[in-house]
PDB file of C-alpha atoms in Angstrom:
ATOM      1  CA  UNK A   1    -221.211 102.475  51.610  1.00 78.00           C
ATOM      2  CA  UNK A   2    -223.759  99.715  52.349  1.00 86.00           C
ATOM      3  CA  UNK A   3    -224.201  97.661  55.573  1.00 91.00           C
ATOM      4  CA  UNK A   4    -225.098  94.323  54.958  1.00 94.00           C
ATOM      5  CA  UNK A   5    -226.334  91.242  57.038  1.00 95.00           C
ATOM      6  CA  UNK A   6    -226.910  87.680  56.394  1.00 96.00           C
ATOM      7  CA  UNK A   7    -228.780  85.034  57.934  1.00 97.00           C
ATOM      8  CA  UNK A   8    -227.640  82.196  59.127  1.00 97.00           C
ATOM      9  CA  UNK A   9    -224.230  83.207  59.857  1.00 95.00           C
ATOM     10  CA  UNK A  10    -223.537  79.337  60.074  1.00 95.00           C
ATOM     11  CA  UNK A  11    -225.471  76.166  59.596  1.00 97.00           C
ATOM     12  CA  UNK A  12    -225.080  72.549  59.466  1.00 97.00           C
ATOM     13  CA  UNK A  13    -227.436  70.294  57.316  1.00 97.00           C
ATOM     14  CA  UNK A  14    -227.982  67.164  56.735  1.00 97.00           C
ATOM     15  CA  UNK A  15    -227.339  66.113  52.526  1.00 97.00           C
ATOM     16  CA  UNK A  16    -229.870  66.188  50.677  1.00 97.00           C
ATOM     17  CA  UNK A  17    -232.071  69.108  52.742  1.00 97.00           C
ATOM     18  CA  UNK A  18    -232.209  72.732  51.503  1.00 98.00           C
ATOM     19  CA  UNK A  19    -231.274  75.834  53.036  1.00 98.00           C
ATOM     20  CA  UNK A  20    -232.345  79.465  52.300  1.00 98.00           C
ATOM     21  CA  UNK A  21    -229.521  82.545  52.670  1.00 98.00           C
ATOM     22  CA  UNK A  22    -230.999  85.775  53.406  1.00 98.00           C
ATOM     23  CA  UNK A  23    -229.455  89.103  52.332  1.00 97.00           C
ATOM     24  CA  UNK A  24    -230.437  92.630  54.115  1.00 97.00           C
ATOM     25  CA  UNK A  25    -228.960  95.663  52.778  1.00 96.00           C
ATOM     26  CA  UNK A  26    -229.474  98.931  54.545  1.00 95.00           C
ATOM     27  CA  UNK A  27    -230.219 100.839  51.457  1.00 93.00           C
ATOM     28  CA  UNK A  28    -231.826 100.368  47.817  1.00 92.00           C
ATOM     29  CA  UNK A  29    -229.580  98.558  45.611  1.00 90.00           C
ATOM     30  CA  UNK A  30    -230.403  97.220  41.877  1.00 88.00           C
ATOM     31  CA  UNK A  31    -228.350  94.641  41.534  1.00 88.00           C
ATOM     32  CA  UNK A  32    -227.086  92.139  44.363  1.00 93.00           C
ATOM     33  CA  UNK A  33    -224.686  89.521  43.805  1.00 94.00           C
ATOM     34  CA  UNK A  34    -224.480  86.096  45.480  1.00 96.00           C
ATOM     35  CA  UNK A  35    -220.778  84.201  45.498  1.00 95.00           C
ATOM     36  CA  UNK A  36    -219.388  80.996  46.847  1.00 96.00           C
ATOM     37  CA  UNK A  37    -216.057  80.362  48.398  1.00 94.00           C
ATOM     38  CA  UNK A  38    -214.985  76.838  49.126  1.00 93.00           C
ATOM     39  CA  UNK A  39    -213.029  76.281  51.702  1.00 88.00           C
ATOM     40  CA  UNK A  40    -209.832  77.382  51.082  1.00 86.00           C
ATOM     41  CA  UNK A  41    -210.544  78.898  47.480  1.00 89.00           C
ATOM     42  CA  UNK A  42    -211.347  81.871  45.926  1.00 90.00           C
ATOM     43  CA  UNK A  43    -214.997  83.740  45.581  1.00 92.00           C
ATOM     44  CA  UNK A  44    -217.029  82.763  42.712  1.00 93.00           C
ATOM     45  CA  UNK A  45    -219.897  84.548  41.496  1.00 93.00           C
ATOM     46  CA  UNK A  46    -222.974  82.222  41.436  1.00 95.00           C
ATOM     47  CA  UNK A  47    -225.487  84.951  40.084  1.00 94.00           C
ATOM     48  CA  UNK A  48    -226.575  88.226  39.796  1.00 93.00           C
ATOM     49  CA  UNK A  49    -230.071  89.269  41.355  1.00 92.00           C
ATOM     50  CA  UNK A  50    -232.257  91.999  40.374  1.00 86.00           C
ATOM     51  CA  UNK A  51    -235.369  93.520  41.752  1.00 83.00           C
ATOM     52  CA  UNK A  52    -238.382  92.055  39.451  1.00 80.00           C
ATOM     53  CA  UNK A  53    -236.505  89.515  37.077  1.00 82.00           C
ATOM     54  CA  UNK A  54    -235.065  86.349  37.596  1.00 88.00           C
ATOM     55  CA  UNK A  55    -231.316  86.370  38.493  1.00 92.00           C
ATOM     56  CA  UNK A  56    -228.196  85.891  36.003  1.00 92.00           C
ATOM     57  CA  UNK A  57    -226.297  82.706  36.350  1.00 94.00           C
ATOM     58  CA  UNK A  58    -222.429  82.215  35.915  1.00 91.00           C
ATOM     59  CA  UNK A  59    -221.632  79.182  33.699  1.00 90.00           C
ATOM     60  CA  UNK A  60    -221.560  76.126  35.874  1.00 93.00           C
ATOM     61  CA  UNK A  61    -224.608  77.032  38.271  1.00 96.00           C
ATOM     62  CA  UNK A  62    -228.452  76.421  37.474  1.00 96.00           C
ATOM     63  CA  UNK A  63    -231.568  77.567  38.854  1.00 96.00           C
ATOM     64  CA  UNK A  64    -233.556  74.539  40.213  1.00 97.00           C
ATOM     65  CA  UNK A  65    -230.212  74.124  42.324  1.00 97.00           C
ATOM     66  CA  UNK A  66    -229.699  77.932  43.384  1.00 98.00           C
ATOM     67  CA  UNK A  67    -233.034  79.523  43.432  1.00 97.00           C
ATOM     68  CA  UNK A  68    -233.264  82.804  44.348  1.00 96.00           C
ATOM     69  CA  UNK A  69    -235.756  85.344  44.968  1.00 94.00           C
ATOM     70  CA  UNK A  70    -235.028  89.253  45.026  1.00 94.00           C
ATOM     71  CA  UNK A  71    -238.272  90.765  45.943  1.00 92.00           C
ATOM     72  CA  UNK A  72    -237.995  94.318  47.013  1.00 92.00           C
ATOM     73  CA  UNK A  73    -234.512  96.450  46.389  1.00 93.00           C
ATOM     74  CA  UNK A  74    -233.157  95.886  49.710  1.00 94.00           C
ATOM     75  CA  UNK A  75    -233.591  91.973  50.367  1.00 95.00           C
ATOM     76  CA  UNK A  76    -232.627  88.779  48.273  1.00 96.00           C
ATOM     77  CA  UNK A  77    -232.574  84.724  49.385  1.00 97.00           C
ATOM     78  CA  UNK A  78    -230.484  82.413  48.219  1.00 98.00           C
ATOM     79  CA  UNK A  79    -231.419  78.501  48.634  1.00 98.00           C
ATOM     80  CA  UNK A  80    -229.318  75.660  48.099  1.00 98.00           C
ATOM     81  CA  UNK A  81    -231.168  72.764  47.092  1.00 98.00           C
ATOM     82  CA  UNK A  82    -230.461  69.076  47.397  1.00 97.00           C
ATOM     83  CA  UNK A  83    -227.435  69.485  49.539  1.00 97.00           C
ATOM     84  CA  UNK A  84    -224.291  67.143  49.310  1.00 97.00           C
ATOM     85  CA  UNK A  85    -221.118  67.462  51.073  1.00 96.00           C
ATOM     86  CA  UNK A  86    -219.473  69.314  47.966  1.00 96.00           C
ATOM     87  CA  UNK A  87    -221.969  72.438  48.862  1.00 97.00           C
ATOM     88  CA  UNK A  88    -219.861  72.588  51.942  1.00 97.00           C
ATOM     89  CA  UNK A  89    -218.937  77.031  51.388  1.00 96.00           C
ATOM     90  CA  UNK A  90    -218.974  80.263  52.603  1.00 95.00           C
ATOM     91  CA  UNK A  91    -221.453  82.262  50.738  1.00 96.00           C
ATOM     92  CA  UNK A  92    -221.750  85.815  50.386  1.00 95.00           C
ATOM     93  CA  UNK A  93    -224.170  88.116  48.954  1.00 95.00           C
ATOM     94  CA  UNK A  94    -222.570  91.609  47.743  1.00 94.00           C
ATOM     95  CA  UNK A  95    -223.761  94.896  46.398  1.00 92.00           C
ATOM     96  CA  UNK A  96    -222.050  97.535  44.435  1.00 84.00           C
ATOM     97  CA  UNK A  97    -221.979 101.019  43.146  1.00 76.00           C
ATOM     98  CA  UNK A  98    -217.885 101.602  42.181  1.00 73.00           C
ATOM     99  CA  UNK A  99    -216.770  99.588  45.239  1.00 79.00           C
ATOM    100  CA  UNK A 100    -218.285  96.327  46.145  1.00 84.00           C
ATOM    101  CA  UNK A 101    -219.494  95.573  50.189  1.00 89.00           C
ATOM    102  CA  UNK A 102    -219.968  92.494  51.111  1.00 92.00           C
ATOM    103  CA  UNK A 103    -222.181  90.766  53.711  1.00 92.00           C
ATOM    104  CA  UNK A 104    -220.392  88.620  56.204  1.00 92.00           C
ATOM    105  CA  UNK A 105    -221.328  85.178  54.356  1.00 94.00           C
ATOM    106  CA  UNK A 106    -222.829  82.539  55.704  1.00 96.00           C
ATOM    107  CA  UNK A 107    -220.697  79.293  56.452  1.00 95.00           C
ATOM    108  CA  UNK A 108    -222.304  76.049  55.339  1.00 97.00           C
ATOM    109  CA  UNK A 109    -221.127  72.851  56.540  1.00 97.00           C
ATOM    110  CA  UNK A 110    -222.530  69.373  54.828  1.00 97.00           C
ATOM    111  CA  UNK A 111    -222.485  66.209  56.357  1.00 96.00           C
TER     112      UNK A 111
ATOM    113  CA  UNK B   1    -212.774  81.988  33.514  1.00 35.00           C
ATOM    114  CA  UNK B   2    -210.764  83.739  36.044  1.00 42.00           C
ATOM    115  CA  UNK B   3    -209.997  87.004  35.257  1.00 54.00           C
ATOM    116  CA  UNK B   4    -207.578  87.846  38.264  1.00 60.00           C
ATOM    117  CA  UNK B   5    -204.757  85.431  38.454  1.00 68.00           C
ATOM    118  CA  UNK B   6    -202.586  86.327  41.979  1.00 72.00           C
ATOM    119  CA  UNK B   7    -199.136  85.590  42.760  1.00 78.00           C
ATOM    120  CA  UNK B   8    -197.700  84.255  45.140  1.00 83.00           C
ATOM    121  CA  UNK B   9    -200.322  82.239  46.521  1.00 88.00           C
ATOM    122  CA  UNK B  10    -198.311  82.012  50.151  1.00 92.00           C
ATOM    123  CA  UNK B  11    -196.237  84.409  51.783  1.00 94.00           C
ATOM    124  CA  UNK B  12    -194.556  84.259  54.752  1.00 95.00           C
ATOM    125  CA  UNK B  13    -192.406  87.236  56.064  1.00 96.00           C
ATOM    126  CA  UNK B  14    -191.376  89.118  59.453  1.00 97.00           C
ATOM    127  CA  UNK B  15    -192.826  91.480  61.235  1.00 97.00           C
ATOM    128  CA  UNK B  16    -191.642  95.291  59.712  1.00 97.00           C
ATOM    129  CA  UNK B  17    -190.631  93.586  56.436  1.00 97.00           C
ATOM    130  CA  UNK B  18    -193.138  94.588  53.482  1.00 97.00           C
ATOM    131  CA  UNK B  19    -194.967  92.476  51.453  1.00 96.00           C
ATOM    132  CA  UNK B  20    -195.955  92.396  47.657  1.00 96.00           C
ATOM    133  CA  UNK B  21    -198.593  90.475  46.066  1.00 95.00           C
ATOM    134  CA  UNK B  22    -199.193  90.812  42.450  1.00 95.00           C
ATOM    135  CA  UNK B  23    -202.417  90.350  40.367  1.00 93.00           C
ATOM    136  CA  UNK B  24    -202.770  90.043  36.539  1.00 93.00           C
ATOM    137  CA  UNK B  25    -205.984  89.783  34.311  1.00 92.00           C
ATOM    138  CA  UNK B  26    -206.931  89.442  30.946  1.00 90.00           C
ATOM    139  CA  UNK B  27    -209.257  91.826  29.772  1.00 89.00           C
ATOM    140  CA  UNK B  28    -210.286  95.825  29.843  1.00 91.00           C
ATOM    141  CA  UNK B  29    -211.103  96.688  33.363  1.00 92.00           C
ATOM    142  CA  UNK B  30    -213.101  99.551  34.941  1.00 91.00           C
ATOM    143  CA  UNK B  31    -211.139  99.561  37.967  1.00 93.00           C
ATOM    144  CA  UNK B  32    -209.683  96.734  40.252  1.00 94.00           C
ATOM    145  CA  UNK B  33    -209.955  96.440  43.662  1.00 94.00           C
ATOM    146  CA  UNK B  34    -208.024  94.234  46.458  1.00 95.00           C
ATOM    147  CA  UNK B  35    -209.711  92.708  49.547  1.00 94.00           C
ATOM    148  CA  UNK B  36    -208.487  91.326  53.103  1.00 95.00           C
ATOM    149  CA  UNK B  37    -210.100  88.121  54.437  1.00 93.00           C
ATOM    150  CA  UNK B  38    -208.975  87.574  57.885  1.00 89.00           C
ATOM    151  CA  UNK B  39    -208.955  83.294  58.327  1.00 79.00           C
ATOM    152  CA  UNK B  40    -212.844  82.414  56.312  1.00 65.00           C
ATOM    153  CA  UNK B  41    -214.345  85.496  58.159  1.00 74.00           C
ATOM    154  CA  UNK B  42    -215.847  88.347  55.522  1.00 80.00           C
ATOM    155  CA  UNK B  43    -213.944  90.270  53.203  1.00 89.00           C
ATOM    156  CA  UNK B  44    -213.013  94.139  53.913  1.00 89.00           C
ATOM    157  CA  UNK B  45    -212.612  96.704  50.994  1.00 90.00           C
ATOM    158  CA  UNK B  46    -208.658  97.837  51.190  1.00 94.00           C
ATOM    159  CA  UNK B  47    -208.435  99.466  48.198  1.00 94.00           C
ATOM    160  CA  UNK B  48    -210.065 100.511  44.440  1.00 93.00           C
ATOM    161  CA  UNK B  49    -207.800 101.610  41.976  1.00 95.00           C
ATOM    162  CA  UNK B  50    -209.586 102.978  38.455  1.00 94.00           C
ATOM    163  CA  UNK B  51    -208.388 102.296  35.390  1.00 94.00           C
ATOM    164  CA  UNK B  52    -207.069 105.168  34.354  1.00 95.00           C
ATOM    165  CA  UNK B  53    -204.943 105.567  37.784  1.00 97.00           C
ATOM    166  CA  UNK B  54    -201.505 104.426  37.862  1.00 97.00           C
ATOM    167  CA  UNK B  55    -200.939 104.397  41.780  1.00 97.00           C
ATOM    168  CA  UNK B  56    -202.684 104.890  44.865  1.00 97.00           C
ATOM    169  CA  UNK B  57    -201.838 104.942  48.690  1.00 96.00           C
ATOM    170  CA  UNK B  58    -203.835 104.660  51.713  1.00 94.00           C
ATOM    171  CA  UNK B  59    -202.115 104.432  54.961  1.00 96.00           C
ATOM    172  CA  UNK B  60    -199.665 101.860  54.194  1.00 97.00           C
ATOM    173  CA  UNK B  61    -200.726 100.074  51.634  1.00 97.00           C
ATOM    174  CA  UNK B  62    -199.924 101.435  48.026  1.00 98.00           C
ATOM    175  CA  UNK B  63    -201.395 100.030  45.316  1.00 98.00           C
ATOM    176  CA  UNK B  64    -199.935 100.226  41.458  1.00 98.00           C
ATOM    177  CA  UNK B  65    -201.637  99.235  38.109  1.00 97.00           C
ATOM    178  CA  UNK B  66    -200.396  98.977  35.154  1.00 97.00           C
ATOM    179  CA  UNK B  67    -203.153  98.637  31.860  1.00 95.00           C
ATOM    180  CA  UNK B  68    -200.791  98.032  29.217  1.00 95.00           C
ATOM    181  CA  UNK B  69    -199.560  94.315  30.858  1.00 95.00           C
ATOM    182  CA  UNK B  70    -203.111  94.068  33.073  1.00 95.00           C
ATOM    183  CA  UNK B  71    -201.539  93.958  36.273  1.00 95.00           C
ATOM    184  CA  UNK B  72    -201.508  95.232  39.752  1.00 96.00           C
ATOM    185  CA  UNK B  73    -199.274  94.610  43.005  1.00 96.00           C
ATOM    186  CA  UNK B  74    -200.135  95.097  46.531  1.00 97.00           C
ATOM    187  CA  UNK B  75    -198.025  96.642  48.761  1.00 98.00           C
ATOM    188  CA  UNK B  76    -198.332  96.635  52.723  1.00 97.00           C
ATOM    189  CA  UNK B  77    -195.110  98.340  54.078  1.00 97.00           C
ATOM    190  CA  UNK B  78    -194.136  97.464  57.602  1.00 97.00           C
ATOM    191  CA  UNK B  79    -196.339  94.554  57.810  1.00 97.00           C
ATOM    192  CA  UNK B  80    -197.647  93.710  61.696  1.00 97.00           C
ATOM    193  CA  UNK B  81    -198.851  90.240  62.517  1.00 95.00           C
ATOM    194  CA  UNK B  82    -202.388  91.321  62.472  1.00 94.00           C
ATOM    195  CA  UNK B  83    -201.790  91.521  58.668  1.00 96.00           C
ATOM    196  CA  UNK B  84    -201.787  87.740  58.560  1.00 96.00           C
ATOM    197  CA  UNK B  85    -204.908  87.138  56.553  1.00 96.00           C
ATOM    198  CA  UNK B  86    -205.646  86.431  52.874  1.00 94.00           C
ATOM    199  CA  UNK B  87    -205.620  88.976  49.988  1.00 95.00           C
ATOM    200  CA  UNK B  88    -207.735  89.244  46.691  1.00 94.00           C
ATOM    201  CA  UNK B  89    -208.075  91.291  43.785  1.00 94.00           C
ATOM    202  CA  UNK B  90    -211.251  91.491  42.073  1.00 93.00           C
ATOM    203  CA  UNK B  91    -211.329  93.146  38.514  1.00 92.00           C
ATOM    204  CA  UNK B  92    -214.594  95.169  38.075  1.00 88.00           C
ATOM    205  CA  UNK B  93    -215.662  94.680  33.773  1.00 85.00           C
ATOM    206  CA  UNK B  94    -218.765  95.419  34.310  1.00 78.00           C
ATOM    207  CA  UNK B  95    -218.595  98.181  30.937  1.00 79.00           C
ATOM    208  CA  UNK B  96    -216.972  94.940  29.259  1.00 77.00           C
ATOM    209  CA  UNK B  97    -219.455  92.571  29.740  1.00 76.00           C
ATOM    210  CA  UNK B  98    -218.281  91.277  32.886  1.00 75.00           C
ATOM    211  CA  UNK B  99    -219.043  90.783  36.075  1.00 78.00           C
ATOM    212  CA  UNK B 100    -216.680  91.476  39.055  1.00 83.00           C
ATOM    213  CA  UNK B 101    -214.232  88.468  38.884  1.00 86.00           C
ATOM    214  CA  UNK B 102    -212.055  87.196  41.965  1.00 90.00           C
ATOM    215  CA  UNK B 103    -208.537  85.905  41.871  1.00 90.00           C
ATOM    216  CA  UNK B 104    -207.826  83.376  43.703  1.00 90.00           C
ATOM    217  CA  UNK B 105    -205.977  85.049  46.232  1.00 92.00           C
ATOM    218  CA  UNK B 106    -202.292  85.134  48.231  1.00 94.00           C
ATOM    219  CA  UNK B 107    -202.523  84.060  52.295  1.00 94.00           C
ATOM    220  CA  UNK B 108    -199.823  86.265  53.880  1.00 96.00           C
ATOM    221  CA  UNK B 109    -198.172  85.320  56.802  1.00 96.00           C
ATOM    222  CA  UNK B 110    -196.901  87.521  58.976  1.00 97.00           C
ATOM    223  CA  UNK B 111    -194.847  86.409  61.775  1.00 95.00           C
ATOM    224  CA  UNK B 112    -194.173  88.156  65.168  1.00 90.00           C
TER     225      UNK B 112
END
């Protein structure tokens, strides 16, 4: 299993401002994932991150508005850019081997 | 496009009754696995179940799947109130070109 932590555990910005996620895993992982669950909803995978290459977007989510950086095998960011009031989510970064772990997201309030 | 499709999306039962949520999805799997979210908090790992197993127990939840109509259920027998929370399968396609996919889940209700 994997033990993961995220920072913030809770924020809220102002629209239009940026915030970076950060993901700590207590062991080497290849890939990391990165979801978002709005309130109320479902997770949705935003991306997948590995060590040394730019990440894998999921149809309906772009770089220049969820850049993230993966630079060593046990730590990724996530940053959302140019925040509105619809960013309003819980997000989660994840690893896996056959089971998935899951950090304990980080809950982002817009206003 | 979601893979894992849940039913019901609410459920509301006594305490000691059992509760079954059901999951279907649309293609090949490697396994599928069901979560607990307790009210927006982070999600806990109940239960994998691999594609080529038909059932699986642990404690008092039993999981079934069933490959030829891609579906699951959930079972939690002799359901407590600290069961309230909100449950999720996630399909895991990863051999089949996908990623793990979320359903969009069933809040159970369990009342004392």
């Amino acid at each position: 299993s994997a033990v993961i932590s995220q920072k913030p555990s809770r924020d809220i910005c102002q629209r239009g401002t940026s915030l970076t996620i950060q993901c700590q895993v207590d062991s080497q992982v290849t890939m990391m994932f990165w979801y978002r669950q709005q309130p109320g909803q479902s997770l949705t995978l935003i991306a997948t991150a590995n060590q040394g290459s730019e990440a894998t977007y999921e149809s309906g989510f772009v770089i220049d508005k969820f850049p993230i950086s993966r630079p060593n095998l046990t730590f990724s960011t996530l940053t959302v850019s140019n925040m509105s009031p619809e960013d309003s989510s819980i997000y989660l970064c994840s690893v896996a081997d056959n089971e998935q772990y899951f950090g304990p997201g980080t809950r982002l309030t817009v206003t | 496009s979601q893979q894992g499709e849940e039913d019901p999306q609410a459920l509301s039962i006594q305490e000691g009754e059992n509760a079954t949520m059901n999951c279907s999805y649309k293609t090949s799997i490697n396994n599928l696995q069901w979560y607990r979210q307790n009210s927006g908090r982070g999600l806990v790992h109940l239960i994998l179940i691999r594609s080529n197993e038909r059932e699986k127990h642990s404690g008092r939840l039993r999981v079934t799947l069933d490959t030829s109509k891609k579906s699951s259920s959930l079972l939690i027998t002799a359901s407590r109130a600290a069961d309230t929370a909100s449950y999720f399968c996630a399909t895991d396609a990863r051999n089949y070109g996908q990623n793990f996919v979320f359903g969009p889940g069933t809040r159970l209700s369990v009342l004392p």
